[in-house]
Coordinates of C-alpha atoms in Angstrom, one line a residue:
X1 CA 13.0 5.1 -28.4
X2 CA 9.5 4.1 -29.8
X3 CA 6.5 4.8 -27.4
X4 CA 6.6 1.1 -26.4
X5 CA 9.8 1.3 -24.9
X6 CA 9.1 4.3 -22.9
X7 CA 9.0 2.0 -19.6
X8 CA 7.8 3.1 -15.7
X9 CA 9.5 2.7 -13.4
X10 CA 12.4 3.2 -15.7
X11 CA 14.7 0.5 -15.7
X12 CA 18.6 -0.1 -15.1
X13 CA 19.6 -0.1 -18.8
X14 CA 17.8 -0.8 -21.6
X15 CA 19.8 -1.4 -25.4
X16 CA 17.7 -1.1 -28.4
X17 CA 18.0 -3.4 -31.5
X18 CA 16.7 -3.4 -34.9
X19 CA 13.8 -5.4 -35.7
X20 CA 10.9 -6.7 -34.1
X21 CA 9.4 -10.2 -32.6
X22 CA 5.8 -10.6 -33.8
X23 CA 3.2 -12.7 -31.6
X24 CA 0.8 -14.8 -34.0
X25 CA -0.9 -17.4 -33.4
X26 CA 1.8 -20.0 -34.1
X27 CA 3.9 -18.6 -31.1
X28 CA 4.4 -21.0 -28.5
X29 CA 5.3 -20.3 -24.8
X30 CA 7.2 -21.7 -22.5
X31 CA 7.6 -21.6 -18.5
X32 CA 10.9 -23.1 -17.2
X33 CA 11.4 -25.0 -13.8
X34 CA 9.4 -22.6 -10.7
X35 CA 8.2 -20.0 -13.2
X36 CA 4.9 -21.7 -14.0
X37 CA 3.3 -19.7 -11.4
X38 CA 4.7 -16.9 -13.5
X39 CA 3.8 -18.8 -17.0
X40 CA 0.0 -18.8 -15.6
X41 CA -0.2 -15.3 -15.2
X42 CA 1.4 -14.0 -18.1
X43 CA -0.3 -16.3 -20.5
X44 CA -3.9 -15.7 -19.2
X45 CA -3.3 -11.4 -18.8
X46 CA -2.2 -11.7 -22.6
X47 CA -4.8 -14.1 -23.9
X48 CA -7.3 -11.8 -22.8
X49 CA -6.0 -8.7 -24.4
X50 CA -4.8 -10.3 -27.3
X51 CA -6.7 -13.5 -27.9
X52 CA -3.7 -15.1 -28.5
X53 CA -3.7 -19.2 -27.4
X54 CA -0.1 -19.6 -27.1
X55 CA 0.0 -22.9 -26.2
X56 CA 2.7 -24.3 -24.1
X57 CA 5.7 -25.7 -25.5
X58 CA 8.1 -28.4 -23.7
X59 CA 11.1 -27.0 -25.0
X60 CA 13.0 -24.0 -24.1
X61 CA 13.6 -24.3 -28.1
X62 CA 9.9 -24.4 -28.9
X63 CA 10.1 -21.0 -28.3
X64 CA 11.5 -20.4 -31.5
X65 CA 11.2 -17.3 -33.6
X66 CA 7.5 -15.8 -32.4
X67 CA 7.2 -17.1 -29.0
X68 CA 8.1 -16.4 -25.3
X69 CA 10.3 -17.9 -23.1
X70 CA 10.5 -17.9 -19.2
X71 CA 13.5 -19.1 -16.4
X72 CA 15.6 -18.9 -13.8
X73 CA 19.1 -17.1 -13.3
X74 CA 20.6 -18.2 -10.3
X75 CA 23.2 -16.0 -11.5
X76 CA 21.0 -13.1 -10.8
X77 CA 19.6 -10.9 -8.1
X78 CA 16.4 -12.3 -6.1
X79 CA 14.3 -9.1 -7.9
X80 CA 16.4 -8.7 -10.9
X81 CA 15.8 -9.5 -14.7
X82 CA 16.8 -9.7 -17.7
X83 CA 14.3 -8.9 -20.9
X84 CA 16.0 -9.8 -24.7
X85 CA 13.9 -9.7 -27.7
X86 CA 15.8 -10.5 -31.0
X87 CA 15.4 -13.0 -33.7
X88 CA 15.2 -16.3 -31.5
X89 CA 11.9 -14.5 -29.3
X90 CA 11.5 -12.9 -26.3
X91 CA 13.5 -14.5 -23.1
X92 CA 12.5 -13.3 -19.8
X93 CA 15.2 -14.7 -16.9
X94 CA 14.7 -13.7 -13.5
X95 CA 17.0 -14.8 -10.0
X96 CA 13.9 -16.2 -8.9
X97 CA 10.3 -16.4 -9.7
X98 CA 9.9 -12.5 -8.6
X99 CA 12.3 -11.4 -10.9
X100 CA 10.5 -12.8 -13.8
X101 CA 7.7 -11.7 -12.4
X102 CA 8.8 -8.1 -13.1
X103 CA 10.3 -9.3 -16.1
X104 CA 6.9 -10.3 -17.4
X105 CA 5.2 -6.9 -16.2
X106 CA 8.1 -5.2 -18.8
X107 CA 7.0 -6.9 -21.5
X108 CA 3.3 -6.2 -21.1
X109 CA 4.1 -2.3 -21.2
X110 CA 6.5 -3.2 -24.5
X111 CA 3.2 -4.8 -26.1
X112 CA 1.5 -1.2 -25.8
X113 CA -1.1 -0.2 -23.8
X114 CA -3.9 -2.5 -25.3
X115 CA -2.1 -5.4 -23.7
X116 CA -4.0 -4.4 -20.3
X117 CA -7.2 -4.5 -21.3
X118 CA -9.3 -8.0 -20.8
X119 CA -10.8 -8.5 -24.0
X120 CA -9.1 -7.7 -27.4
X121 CA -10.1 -4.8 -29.5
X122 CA -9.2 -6.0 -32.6
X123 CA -8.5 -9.8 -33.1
X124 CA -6.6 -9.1 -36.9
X125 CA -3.9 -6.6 -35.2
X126 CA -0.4 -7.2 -34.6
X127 CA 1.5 -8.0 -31.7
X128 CA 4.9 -7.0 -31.6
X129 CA 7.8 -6.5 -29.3
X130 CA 10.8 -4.6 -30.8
X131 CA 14.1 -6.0 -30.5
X132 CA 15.8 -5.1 -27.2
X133 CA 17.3 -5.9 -24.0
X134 CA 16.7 -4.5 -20.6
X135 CA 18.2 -5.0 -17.3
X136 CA 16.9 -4.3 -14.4
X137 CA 16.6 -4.5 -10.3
X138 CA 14.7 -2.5 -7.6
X139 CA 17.1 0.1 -6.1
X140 CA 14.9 -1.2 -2.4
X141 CA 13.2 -4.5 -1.3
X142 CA 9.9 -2.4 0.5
X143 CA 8.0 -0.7 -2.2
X144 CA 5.0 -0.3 -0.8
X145 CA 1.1 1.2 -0.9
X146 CA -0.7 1.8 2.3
X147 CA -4.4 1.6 2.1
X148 CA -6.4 2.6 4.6
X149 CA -9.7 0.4 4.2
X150 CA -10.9 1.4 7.7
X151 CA -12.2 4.7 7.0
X152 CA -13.9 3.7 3.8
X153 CA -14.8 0.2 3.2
X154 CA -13.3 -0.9 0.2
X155 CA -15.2 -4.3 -1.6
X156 CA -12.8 -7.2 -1.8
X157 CA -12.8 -7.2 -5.7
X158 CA -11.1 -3.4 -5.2
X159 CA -8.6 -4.8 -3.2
X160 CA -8.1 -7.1 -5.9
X161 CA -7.8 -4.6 -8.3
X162 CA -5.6 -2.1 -6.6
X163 CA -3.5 -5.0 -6.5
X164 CA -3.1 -5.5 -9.8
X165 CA -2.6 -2.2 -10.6
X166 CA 1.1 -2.2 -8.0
X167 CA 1.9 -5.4 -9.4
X168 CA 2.2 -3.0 -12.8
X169 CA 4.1 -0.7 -11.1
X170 CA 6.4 -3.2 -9.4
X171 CA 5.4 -2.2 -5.7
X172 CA 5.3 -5.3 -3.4
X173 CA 4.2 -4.3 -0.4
X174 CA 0.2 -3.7 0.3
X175 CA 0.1 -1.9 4.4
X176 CA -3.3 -3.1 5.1
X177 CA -5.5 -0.9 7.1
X178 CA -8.1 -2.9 8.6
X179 CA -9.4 -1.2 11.8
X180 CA -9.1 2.5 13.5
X181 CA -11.7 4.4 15.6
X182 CA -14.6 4.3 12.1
X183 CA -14.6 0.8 11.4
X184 CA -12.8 -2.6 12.3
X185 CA -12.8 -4.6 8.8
X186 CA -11.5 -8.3 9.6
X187 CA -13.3 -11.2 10.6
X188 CA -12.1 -12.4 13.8
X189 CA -14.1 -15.8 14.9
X190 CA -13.5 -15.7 18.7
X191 CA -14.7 -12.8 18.5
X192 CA -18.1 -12.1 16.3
X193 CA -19.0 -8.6 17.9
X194 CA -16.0 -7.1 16.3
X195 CA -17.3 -7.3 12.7
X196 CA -21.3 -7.6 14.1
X197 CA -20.7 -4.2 15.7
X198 CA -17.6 -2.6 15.0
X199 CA -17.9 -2.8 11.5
X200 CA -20.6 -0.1 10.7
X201 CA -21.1 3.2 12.0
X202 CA -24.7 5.2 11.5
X203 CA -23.1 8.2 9.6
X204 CA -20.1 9.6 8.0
X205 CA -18.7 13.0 7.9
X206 CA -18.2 14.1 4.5
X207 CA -15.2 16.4 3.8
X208 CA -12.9 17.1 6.5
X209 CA -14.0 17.0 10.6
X210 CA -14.8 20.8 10.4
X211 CA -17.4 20.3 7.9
X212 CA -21.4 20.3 8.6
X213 CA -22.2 17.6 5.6
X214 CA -22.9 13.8 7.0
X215 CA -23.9 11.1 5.1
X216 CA -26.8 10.6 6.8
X217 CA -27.1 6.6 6.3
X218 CA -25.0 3.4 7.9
X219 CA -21.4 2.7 6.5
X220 CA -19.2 -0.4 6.9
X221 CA -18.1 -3.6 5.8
X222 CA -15.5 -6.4 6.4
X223 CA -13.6 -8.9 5.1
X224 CA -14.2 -12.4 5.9
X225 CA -11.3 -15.4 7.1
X226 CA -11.8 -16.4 3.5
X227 CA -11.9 -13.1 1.7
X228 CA -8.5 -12.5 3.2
X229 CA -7.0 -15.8 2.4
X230 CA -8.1 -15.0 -1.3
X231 CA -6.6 -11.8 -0.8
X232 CA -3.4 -12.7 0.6
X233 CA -3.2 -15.6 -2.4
X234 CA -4.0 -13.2 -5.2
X235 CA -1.1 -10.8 -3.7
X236 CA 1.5 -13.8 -3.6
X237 CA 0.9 -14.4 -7.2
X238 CA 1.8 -11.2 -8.2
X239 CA 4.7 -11.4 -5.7
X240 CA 3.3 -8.7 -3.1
X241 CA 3.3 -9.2 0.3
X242 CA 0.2 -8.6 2.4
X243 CA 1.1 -6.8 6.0
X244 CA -1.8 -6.4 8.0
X245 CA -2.2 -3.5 10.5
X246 CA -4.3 -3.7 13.6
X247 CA -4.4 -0.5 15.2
X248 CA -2.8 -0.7 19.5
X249 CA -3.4 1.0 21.7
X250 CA -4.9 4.3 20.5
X251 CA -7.4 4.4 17.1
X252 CA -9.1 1.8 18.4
X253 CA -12.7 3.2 19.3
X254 CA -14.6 0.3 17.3
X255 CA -12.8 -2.0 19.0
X256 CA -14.0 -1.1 22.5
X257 CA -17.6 -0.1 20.5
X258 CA -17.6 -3.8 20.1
X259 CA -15.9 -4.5 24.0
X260 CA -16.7 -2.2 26.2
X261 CA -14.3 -3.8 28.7
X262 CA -11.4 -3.1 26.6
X263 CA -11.4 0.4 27.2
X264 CA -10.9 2.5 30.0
X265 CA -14.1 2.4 32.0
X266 CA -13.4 4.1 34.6
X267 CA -12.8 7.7 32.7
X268 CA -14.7 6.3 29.0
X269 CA -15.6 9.4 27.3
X270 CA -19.3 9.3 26.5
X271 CA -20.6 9.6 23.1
X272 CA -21.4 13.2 21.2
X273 CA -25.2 11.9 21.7
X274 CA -25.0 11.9 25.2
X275 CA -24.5 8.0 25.2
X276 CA -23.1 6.1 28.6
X277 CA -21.7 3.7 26.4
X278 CA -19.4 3.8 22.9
X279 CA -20.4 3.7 19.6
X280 CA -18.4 3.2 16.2
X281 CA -16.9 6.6 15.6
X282 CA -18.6 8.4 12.8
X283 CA -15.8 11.7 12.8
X284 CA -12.8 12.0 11.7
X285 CA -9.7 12.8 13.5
X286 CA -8.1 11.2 17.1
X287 CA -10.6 9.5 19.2
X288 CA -9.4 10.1 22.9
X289 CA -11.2 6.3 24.0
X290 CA -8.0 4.5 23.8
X291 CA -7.2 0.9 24.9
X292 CA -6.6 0.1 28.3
X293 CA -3.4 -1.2 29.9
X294 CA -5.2 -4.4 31.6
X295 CA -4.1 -8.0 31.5
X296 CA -7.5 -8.6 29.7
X297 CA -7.0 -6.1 26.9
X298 CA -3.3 -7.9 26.1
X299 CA -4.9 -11.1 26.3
X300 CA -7.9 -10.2 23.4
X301 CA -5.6 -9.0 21.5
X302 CA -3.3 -11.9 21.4
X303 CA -6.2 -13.5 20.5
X304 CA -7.1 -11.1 17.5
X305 CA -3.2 -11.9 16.5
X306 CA -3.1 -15.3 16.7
X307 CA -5.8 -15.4 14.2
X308 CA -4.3 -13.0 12.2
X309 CA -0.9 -14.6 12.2
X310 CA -2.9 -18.2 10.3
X311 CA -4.1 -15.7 7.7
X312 CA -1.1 -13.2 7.0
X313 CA 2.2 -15.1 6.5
X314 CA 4.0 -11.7 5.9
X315 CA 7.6 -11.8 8.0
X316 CA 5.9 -7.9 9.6
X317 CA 2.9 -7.3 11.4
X318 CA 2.1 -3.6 12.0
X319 CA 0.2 -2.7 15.2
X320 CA -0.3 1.1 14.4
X321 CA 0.7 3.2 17.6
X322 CA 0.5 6.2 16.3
X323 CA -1.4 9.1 17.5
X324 CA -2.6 7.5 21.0
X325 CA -4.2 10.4 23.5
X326 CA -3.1 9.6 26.7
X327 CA -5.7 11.8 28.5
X328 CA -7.5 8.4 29.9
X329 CA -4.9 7.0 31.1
X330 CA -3.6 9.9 33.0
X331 CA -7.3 10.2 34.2
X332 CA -7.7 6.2 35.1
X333 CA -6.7 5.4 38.2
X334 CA -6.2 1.6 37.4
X335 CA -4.2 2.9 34.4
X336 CA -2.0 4.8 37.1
X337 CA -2.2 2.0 39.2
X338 CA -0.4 -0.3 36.4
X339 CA 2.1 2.3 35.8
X340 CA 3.3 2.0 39.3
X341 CA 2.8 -1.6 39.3
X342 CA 5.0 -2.4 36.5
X343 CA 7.6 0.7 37.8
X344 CA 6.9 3.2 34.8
X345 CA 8.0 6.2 34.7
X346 CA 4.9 7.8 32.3
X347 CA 2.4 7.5 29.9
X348 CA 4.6 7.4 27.2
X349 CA 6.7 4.4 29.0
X350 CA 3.4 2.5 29.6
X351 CA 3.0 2.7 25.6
X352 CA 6.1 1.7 24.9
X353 CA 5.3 -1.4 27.8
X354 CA 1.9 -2.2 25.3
X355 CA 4.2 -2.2 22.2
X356 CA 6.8 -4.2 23.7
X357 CA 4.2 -6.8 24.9
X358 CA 3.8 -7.5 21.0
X359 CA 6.7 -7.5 19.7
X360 CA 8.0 -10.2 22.0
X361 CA 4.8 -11.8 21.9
X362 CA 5.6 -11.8 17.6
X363 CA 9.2 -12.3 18.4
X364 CA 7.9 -15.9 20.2
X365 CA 6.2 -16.8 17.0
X366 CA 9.0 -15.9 14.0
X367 CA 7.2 -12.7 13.3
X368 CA 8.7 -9.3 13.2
X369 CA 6.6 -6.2 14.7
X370 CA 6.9 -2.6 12.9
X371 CA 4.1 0.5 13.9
X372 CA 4.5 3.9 13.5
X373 CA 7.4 5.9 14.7
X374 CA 5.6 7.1 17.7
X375 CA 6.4 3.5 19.4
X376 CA 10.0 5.3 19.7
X377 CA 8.5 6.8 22.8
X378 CA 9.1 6.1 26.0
X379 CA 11.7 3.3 24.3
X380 CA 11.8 1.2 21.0
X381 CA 11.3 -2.0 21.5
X382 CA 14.1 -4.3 21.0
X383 CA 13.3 -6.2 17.7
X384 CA 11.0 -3.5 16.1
X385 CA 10.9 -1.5 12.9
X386 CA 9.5 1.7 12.2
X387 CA 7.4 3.5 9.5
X388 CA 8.6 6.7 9.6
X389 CA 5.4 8.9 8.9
X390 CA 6.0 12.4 10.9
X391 CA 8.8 13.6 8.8
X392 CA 11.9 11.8 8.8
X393 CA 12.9 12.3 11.9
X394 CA 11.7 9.1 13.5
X395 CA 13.3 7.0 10.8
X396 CA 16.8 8.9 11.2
X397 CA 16.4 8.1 15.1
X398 CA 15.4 4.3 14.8
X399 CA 18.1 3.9 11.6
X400 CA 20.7 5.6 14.1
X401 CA 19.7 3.1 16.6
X402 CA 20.0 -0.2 14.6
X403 CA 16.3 -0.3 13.9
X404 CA 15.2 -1.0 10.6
X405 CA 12.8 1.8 8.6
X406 CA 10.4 2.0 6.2
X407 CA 10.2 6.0 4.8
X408 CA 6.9 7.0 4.7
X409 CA 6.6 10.7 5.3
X410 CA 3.4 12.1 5.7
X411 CA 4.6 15.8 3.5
X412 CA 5.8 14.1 0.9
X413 CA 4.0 10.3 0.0
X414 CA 0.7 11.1 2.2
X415 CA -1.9 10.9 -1.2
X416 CA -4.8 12.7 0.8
X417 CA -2.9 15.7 0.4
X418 CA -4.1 17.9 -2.6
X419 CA -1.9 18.0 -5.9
X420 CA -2.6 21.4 -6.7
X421 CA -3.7 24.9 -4.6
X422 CA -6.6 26.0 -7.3
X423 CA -10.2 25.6 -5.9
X424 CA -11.4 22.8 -8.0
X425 CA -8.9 20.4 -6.1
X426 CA -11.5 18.3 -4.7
X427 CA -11.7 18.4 -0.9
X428 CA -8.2 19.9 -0.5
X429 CA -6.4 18.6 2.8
X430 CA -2.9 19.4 4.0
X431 CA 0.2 20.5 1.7
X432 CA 0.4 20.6 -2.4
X433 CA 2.0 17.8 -3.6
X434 CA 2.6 17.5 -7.0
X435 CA 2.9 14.7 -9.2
X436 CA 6.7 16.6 -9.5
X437 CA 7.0 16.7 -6.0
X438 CA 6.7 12.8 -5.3
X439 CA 8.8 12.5 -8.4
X440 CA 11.7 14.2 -6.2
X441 CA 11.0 12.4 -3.2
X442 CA 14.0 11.1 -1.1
X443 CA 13.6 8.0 0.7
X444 CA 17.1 7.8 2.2
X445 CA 17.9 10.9 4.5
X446 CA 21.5 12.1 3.5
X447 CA 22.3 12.4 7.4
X448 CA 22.7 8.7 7.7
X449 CA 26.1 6.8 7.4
X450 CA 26.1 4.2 4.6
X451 CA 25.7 1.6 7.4
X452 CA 22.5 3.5 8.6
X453 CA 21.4 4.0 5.6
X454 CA 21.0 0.0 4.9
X455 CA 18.3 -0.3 7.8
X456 CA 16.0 1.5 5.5
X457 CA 14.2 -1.3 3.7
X458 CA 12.0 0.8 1.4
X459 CA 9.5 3.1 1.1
X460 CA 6.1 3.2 0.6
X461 CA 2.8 5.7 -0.2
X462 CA -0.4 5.8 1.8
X463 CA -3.6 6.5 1.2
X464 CA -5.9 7.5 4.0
X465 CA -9.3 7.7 2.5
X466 CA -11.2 9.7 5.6
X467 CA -12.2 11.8 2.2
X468 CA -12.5 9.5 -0.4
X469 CA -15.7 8.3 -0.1
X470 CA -15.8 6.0 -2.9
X471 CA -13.5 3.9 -5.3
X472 CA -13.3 6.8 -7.9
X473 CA -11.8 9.5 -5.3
X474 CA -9.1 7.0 -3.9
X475 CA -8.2 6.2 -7.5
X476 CA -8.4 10.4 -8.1
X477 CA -6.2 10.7 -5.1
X478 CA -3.3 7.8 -5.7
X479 CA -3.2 8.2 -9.8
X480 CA -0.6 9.3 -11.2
X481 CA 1.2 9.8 -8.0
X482 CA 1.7 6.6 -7.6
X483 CA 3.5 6.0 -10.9
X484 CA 5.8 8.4 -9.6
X485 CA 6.4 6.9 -6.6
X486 CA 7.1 3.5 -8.4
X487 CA 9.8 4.6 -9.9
X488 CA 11.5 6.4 -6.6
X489 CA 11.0 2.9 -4.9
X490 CA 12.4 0.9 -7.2
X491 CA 14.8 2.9 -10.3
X492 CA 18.2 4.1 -9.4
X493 CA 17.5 7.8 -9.2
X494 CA 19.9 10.3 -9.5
X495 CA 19.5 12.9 -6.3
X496 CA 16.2 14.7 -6.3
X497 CA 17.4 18.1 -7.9
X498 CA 18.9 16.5 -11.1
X499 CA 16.3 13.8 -11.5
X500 CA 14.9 14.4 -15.3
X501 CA 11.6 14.9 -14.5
X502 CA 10.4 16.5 -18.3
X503 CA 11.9 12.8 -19.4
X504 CA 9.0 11.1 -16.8
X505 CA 6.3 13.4 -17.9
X506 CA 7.3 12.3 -21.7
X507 CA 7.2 8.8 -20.5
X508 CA 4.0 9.4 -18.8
X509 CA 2.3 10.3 -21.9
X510 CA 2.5 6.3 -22.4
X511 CA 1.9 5.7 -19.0
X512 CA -1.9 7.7 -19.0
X513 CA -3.1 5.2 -22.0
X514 CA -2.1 2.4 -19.7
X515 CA -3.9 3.7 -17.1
X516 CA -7.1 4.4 -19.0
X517 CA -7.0 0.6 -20.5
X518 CA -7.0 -0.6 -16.7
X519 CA -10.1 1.8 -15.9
X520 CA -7.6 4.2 -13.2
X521 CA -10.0 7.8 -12.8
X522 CA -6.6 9.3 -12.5
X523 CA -6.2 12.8 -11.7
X524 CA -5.9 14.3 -15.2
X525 CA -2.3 16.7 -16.0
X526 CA -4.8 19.6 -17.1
X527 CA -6.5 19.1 -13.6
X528 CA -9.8 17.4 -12.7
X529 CA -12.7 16.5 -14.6
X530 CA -16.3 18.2 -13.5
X531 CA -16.6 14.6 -12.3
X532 CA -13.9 14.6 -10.1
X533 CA -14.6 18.0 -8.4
X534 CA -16.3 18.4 -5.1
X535 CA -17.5 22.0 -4.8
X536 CA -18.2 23.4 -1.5
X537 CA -16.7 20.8 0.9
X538 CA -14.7 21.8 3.4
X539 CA -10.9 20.4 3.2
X540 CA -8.0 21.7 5.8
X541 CA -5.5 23.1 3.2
X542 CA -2.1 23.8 4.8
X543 CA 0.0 26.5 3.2
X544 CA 3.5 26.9 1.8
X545 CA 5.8 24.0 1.4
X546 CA 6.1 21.3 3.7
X547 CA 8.9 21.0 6.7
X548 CA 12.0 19.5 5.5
X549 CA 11.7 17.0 8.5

């Protein structure tokens, strides 16, 4: 196989020919019946690397020789594709619009790795695509990135970008982090004080919570109803869904920053400063102001979700639940006083009553709630899915139970963690993961039946950026990682002890000129740059290998 063909994620098959099908300027192009959206894309990403017009023909035959040719299969899988290259041109044919999407990302890494960049180098090259054909589907239908845009703001046009950049890796899922304790990031109009107070906080913490550096100036940032919209449209071009997460009933300390009534005023815990009343949380770790279980909290925040549900159309909405202190509420006499109202038997039940509140509350509107695999306390809630983050223990327990799962296990696909134990891995939190280790990564749990096994709809990475205090560290933290990932989400991997991972690195090789033409400060194989270091600040390493569950 020739460099070009050394394709990631690596596909189902892939049958090499002889010859080659040059682009010129003659070559015409041509979108079939619901690909245009598809035709659109492709044309402008490769008139911009290449300079190429091709113009549009009407013809599937005007594609003849030279040119590029895009439809539907309804003989083929809603994801899958089919890619041949021989002497009439390229043919890209898809079981719907998705599948050529995919198709179409294929063919950009067969071009080389110049075809990502947005202006062409050299306007007298050549632009070929060897004679070939691949076939190929995603092994789940959840391939997702989480990015965690609360902790560090993160521009729109990033969001844009980091977009783009899973759309070349064939993930299709972006787990949108939009508010925790540091920062609520989403314009809600009924309620301006969110984003006029709870979007900036007076100093950040830089490095882990045990270390004495701040960033001694104001932090923040949010999204407006139209910069989402934009978002959520750029996404649905590239065939990625947009779920939006906002954080019930624990993370949640901007929120109340911005409402004091929504939190637990009879036991709120003051600020550091000596404060009577709340302020944006500029730490890191588990705030212990938590919502409180009142008619008038529920109420606000079917408010925040009704306005979220006319900018996400996403079939999920995540509401967090992870990681909620329950201190308060076993201080708060009205919180006591609602769990003997509603006949609870704990704190963990009167969580699960919050989280159950939602989901039939989404349930009433066609929408679908998942959180984090803590809402498995104190009971799941009928309709609900889980991310499974601490281990995979809480997706084994929800998959046992008919609940459907998304693998996400903080020890194995958490990005924060470092990716080597030397000391120039900057900020080094939690276990070494390698880029080998995420290669091996295991999304289904071989305790689950066959029928289990089909509640888990994917997988996905996250990237909590608490540490990454700018654009260049989160690219540092998720790059290459991520390109490893992409292929356990969507090839057909053999089990994780007899995957050929010397065969990735090769194909890597490829992948790391890619990256550099899309601008990715990727975390080098030889380690990082001087650049990329950050000597001195305090991390929380953890040591040995992770828990198997």
């Amino acid at each position: 196989m020739t460099s070009q063909t050394e394709l990631i994620p690596a596909p189902r098959s892939v049958v090499t020919g002889v010859g080659e099908v040059r682009l010129t300027d003659a070559s015409r192009f041509c979108a079939g019946t619901a690909t245009e959206g598809v035709g659109r894309w492709l044309r402008t990403v490769l008139w911009q690397a290449t300079g190429l017009p091709l113009p549009e023909g009407r013809e599937l035959d005007d594609a003849h020789g030279d040119g590029i040719a895009l439809r539907l299969d309804p003989g083929l899988g809603p994801e899958e594709y089919r890619l041949v290259s021989d002497r009439n041109g390229v043919l890209i044919e898809g079981g719907s619009a998705a599948g050529v999407f995919w198709g179409a990302q294929t063919l950009r890494q067969l071009l080389g790795p110049d075809a990502y960049r947005r202006a062409p180098l050299d306007r007298d090259r050549t632009w070929a695509v060897p004679h070939l054909t691949v076939e190929d589907s995603p092994r789940f239908r959840w391939r997702g990135l989480m990015l965690d845009v609360a902790r560090h703001f993160m521009p729109k046009e990033g969001v844009l970008r980091h977009l783009d950049l899973m759309a070349a890796h064939k993930l299709n899922v972006l787990h949108f982090h939009l508010t925790d304790d540091q920062g609520w990031r989403v314009e809600i109009k009924r309620y301006p004080r969110l984003t006029e107070i709870g979007s900036w906080r007076a100093r950040t913490k830089f490095g882990h919570r045990a270390s004495p550096l701040w960033e001694e100036k104001p932090h923040g940032g949010f999204y407006t109803q139209d910069d989402i919209r934009e978002i959520v449209s750029y996404a649905a071009e590239r065939h990625i869904t947009v779920v939006p997460e906002i954080d019930v009933p624990g993370h949640s300390q901007a929120a109340i920053a911005a409402y004091p009534e929504l939190g637990n005023t009879d036991v709120i815990t003051a600020s550091s400063k000596g404060d009577t009343a709340l302020s944006v949380w500029d730490d890191w770790g588990i705030s212990a102001n938590v919502l409180a279980p009142t008619d008038n909290t529920l109420r606000f925040y079917e408010g925040v979700f009704e306005e979220l549900l006319g900018l996400f159309p996403s079939e999920f909405i995540h509401v967090g639940g992870d990681e909620c202190l329950k201190d308060q509420w076993r201080q708060s006499p009205a919180a006591q006083a609602r769990i003997k109202e509603l006949g609870l038997a704990d704190e963990d039940e009167l969580q699960a009553w919050f989280i159950g509140h939602f989901d039939k509350w989404l349930t009433a509107r066609g929408r679908r709630l998942i959180g984090w695999d803590e809402i498995l306390e104190g009971g799941l809630a009928p309709g609900a899915a889980v991310s499974s983050w601490r281990g995979y223990g809480g997706g084994v327990a929800a998959a046992r139970a008919g609940h459907d799962v998304v693998m996400c296990p903080e020890q194995y696909v958490y990005l924060d963690h470092r990716q080597a134990a030397g000391e120039d891995e900057p900020v080094p939190i939690g276990y070494v993961r390698t880029l080998e280790d995420v290669y091996r990564f295991e999304p289904v749990p071989p305790e689950l039946t066959s029928a289990q096994a089909k509640h888990v709809l994917g997988t996905q990475a996250n990237v909590w950026t608490e540490v990454m205090e700018d654009p260049a560290r989160v690219d540092y933290q998720t790059y290459p990682r991520l390109s490893a990932f992409s292929e356990v989400a969507w090839s057909a991997l053999p089990a994780p002890a007899e995957r050929d991972f010397a065969g990735f690195e090769r194909r890597m090789a490829v992948h790391y000129r890619r990256l550099d033409a899309l601008g990715v400060g990727y975390r080098p194989p030889t380690g990082p740059l001087a650049w990329q270091k950050r000597p001195g600040v305090l991390g929380r390493p953890l040591g040995g290998a992770p828990p198997n569950r």
